[in-house]
Coordinates of N, CA and C in Angstrom, one line a residue:
M1 N 39.6 -12.0 -1.1 CA 39.0 -10.6 -1.2 C 37.3 -10.8 -1.2
D2 N 36.0 -12.2 -1.2 CA 35.0 -12.2 -1.2 C 34.8 -12.1 0.1
K3 N 35.3 -12.9 1.3 CA 35.2 -12.5 2.8 C 35.1 -11.1 3.4
K4 N 36.3 -10.7 2.7 CA 36.5 -9.0 3.2 C 35.9 -8.4 2.6
N5 N 35.1 -8.0 1.2 CA 34.3 -7.4 1.0 C 33.0 -7.9 1.8
A6 N 32.5 -8.7 2.4 CA 31.1 -8.9 2.8 C 31.1 -8.4 4.3
L7 N 32.5 -8.9 4.8 CA 33.0 -8.5 6.3 C 32.5 -6.4 6.1
R8 N 32.8 -5.7 5.2 CA 33.1 -4.6 4.7 C 31.7 -4.0 4.8
A9 N 30.8 -5.0 3.9 CA 29.4 -4.3 3.7 C 28.6 -4.5 5.4
G10 N 29.2 -6.0 6.0 CA 28.3 -5.8 7.6 C 28.8 -5.1 8.5
A11 N 30.1 -5.0 8.3 CA 29.8 -3.4 9.2 C 29.6 -2.7 8.9
L12 N 29.3 -1.7 7.9 CA 28.8 -0.5 7.3 C 27.4 -0.8 7.3
A13 N 26.9 -2.0 7.0 CA 25.3 -1.6 7.8 C 25.3 -2.1 9.1
A14 N 25.7 -2.5 10.0 CA 25.6 -2.5 11.7 C 26.2 -1.1 11.8
G15 N 26.9 -0.5 11.3 CA 27.4 1.0 11.8 C 26.5 1.7 11.6
T16 N 26.0 1.8 10.7 CA 25.0 2.8 9.5 C 23.5 2.4 11.0
T17 N 23.2 1.6 11.2 CA 22.4 1.3 11.5 C 22.4 1.8 13.3
L18 N 23.4 1.5 14.1 CA 23.6 1.9 15.0 C 23.5 3.6 15.2
M19 N 24.5 4.1 14.3 CA 24.0 5.3 14.4 C 22.7 6.5 13.8
M20 N 22.0 5.4 13.5 CA 20.4 5.8 13.7 C 19.6 5.8 14.8
L21 N 20.0 4.5 15.4 CA 19.5 4.3 16.7 C 20.0 5.3 17.6
L22 N 21.2 5.7 17.3 CA 22.0 6.3 18.3 C 21.3 8.5 18.1
M23 N 20.8 8.4 17.0 CA 20.4 10.0 16.6 C 18.9 10.0 16.5
S24 N 18.1 9.1 16.9 CA 16.6 8.9 17.1 C 16.6 8.8 18.5
S25 N 16.6 9.8 19.2 CA 16.0 9.0 20.6 C 15.0 9.1 21.0
P26 N 14.1 8.3 21.2 CA 12.8 7.7 21.9 C 12.2 8.5 23.1
A27 N 13.2 8.8 23.9 CA 13.3 10.0 24.9 C 12.6 10.7 25.1
L28 N 13.1 11.7 23.8 CA 12.4 13.3 24.1 C 11.2 12.7 23.7
A29 N 10.3 11.6 23.3 CA 8.3 11.7 22.8 C 8.3 11.8 24.1
L30 N 9.1 11.6 25.4 CA 8.3 11.5 26.6 C 8.1 13.1 27.1
T31 N 8.7 14.0 26.4 CA 8.6 15.7 26.5 C 7.4 16.1 26.2
R32 N 6.8 16.6 27.0 CA 5.2 17.3 26.5 C 5.7 18.6 26.0
D33 N 5.0 19.2 24.6 CA 6.0 20.7 24.2 C 4.5 21.6 24.7
D34 N 4.7 22.5 24.6 CA 3.9 23.6 24.8 C 2.4 23.4 24.4
G35 N 1.3 23.7 24.8 CA 0.1 23.4 23.4 C -0.2 22.5 23.2
D36 N 0.2 21.5 23.6 CA 0.5 19.9 23.9 C -1.1 19.1 24.4
D37 N -1.9 18.5 23.9 CA -3.0 18.6 24.7 C -3.0 16.9 23.9
P38 N -2.6 15.9 24.6 CA -2.9 14.5 23.8 C -4.2 13.4 24.2
G39 N -5.1 13.2 23.6 CA -6.3 12.6 23.4 C -6.4 11.0 24.3
P40 N -7.5 10.6 24.5 CA -7.0 9.0 24.7 C -7.0 8.5 23.7
G41 N -6.1 7.0 24.5 CA -5.4 6.5 23.4 C -6.7 5.4 23.0
L42 N -6.2 5.3 21.9 CA -7.0 3.6 21.3 C -7.0 2.4 21.7
S43 N -7.8 1.8 22.0 CA -8.0 0.2 22.0 C -7.6 -0.3 21.3
V44 N -7.3 -1.5 21.5 CA -6.9 -2.5 20.5 C -7.8 -2.6 19.3
V45 N -9.0 -3.5 19.9 CA -9.7 -3.4 18.6 C -10.6 -1.9 17.7
E46 N -10.0 -1.0 17.8 CA -10.3 0.4 17.8 C -8.8 0.5 16.6
T47 N -7.8 0.4 17.3 CA -6.8 0.2 16.3 C -7.0 -0.6 15.6
L48 N -7.4 -2.4 15.6 CA -7.3 -2.7 14.3 C -8.3 -2.4 13.6
G49 N -9.4 -1.5 13.6 CA -10.6 -1.5 12.9 C -10.3 -0.2 12.4
L50 N -9.3 0.8 12.6 CA -9.1 1.9 11.5 C -8.3 1.7 10.8
Y51 N -6.6 0.9 11.7 CA -5.3 0.8 10.5 C -5.6 -0.3 10.0
V52 N -6.8 -1.6 9.9 CA -7.0 -2.5 9.2 C -8.5 -3.5 8.1
V53 N -8.9 -2.9 8.7 CA -10.5 -3.3 8.5 C -10.7 -2.0 7.3
A54 N -11.2 -0.9 8.0 CA -11.1 0.0 7.4 C -10.7 0.4 5.8
P55 N -9.4 0.3 5.6 CA -8.5 0.4 4.7 C -8.7 -0.8 3.7
I56 N -9.1 -2.2 4.5 CA -10.0 -3.4 3.5 C -11.0 -3.0 3.1
A57 N -12.0 -2.4 3.5 CA -13.4 -2.4 3.5 C -13.1 -1.6 2.1
L58 N -12.5 0.0 2.0 CA -12.5 0.4 1.1 C -11.8 -0.2 0.1
F59 N -10.6 -0.8 0.0 CA -10.5 -1.4 -1.2 C -11.6 -2.3 -1.9
V60 N -12.6 -3.0 -1.0 CA -13.6 -4.0 -1.6 C -14.7 -3.0 -2.2
I61 N -14.6 -1.6 -1.5 CA -16.2 -1.3 -2.1 C -15.3 -0.3 -3.3
I62 N -14.0 0.2 -3.5 CA -14.0 0.8 -4.8 C -13.3 -0.2 -5.4
A63 N -12.8 -1.8 -5.8 CA -13.4 -2.4 -6.2 C -14.0 -2.6 -6.8
G64 N -15.3 -2.8 -5.9 CA -17.0 -3.4 -6.7 C -17.3 -2.2 -7.8
L65 N -16.8 -1.3 -7.0 CA -17.8 0.1 -8.0 C -17.0 0.0 -8.9
V66 N -16.0 -0.5 -9.3 CA -15.3 -0.5 -10.8 C -15.5 -1.7 -11.5
M67 N -15.9 -2.7 -10.8 CA -16.1 -3.5 -11.9 C -17.7 -3.6 -12.3
V68 N -18.5 -2.4 -11.2 CA -19.9 -2.6 -11.5 C -20.0 -1.6 -12.7
G69 N -19.3 -0.6 -12.7 CA -18.6 0.3 -13.9 C -18.0 -0.3 -15.2
D70 N -17.7 -1.1 -14.9 CA -17.1 -1.9 -16.4 C -18.0 -2.8 -17.1
K71 N -18.5 -3.8 -16.4 CA -19.7 -4.2 -16.4 C -21.0 -3.6 -17.3
S72 N -20.9 -2.0 -16.7 CA -22.3 -1.5 -17.1 C -21.9 -1.0 -18.6
H73 N -20.5 -0.6 -18.7 CA -20.1 -0.2 -20.1 C -20.0 -1.5 -21.4
K74 N -19.7 -2.4 -21.2 CA -19.7 -3.4 -21.9 C -20.8 -3.5 -22.4
K75 N -22.2 -3.3 -21.7 CA -23.4 -3.6 -22.3 C -24.2 -2.7 -23.3
K76 N -23.3 -1.4 -23.1 CA -24.3 -0.4 -23.8 C -22.8 -0.3 -24.9
D77 N -22.3 -0.8 -25.3 CA -21.7 -1.2 -27.0 C -21.8 -1.8 -27.4
P78 N -23.1 -1.9 -28.5 CA -23.5 -2.2 -29.5 C -22.7 -2.8 -31.0
T79 N -21.7 -1.9 -31.0 CA -20.9 -2.1 -32.2 C -19.8 -3.4 -32.3
S80 N -19.6 -3.8 -31.2 CA -18.3 -4.6 -30.9 C -19.0 -6.2 -31.0
S81 N -19.9 -6.5 -30.4 CA -21.0 -7.4 -30.2 C -20.8 -8.2 -32.0
N82 N -21.5 -7.2 -33.2 CA -21.9 -7.7 -34.3 C -20.8 -7.8 -35.0
I83 N -19.2 -8.0 -35.2 CA -18.9 -7.2 -36.4 C -18.3 -8.6 -36.4
S84 N -18.3 -9.6 -37.7 CA -17.5 -11.2 -38.3 C -16.1 -10.1 -37.9
T85 N -14.9 -10.9 -38.1 CA -13.9 -10.8 -38.6 C -13.5 -11.9 -38.9
Q86 N -13.9 -12.8 -39.7 CA -13.7 -14.0 -40.6 C -14.5 -13.8 -42.2
A87 N -13.1 -13.5 -42.8 CA -13.2 -13.4 -44.5 C -14.2 -14.7 -45.1
E88 N -15.2 -14.5 -46.1 CA -15.4 -15.5 -46.5 C -15.1 -15.3 -47.9
A89 N -14.3 -16.2 -47.7 CA -13.6 -16.5 -49.6 C -14.2 -17.7 -50.0
K90 N -14.3 -17.7 -51.8 CA -14.8 -18.4 -52.7 C -13.7 -19.3 -53.8
A91 N -13.3 -20.0 -53.6 CA -12.3 -20.2 -55.0 C -13.0 -21.6 -55.7

């Protein structure tokens, strides 16, 4: 029974993939619509800069701002640094 279920699942996955490939026709992307005015394409360097370097740079900038904000907040809080938590018990 285990092989039968695996074969059935594989056939279902292959059939679903094939149907999705047949339903999405990339040939229709070559026909232009009315009023379509595509601009010039991006070079490899422009594409990498836009989709790889820019998001990483934004992440680093935002993370840096969060870290700077967090460190400045700790310096402004005077009450938590001078609280003693150990009790002085005399017996």
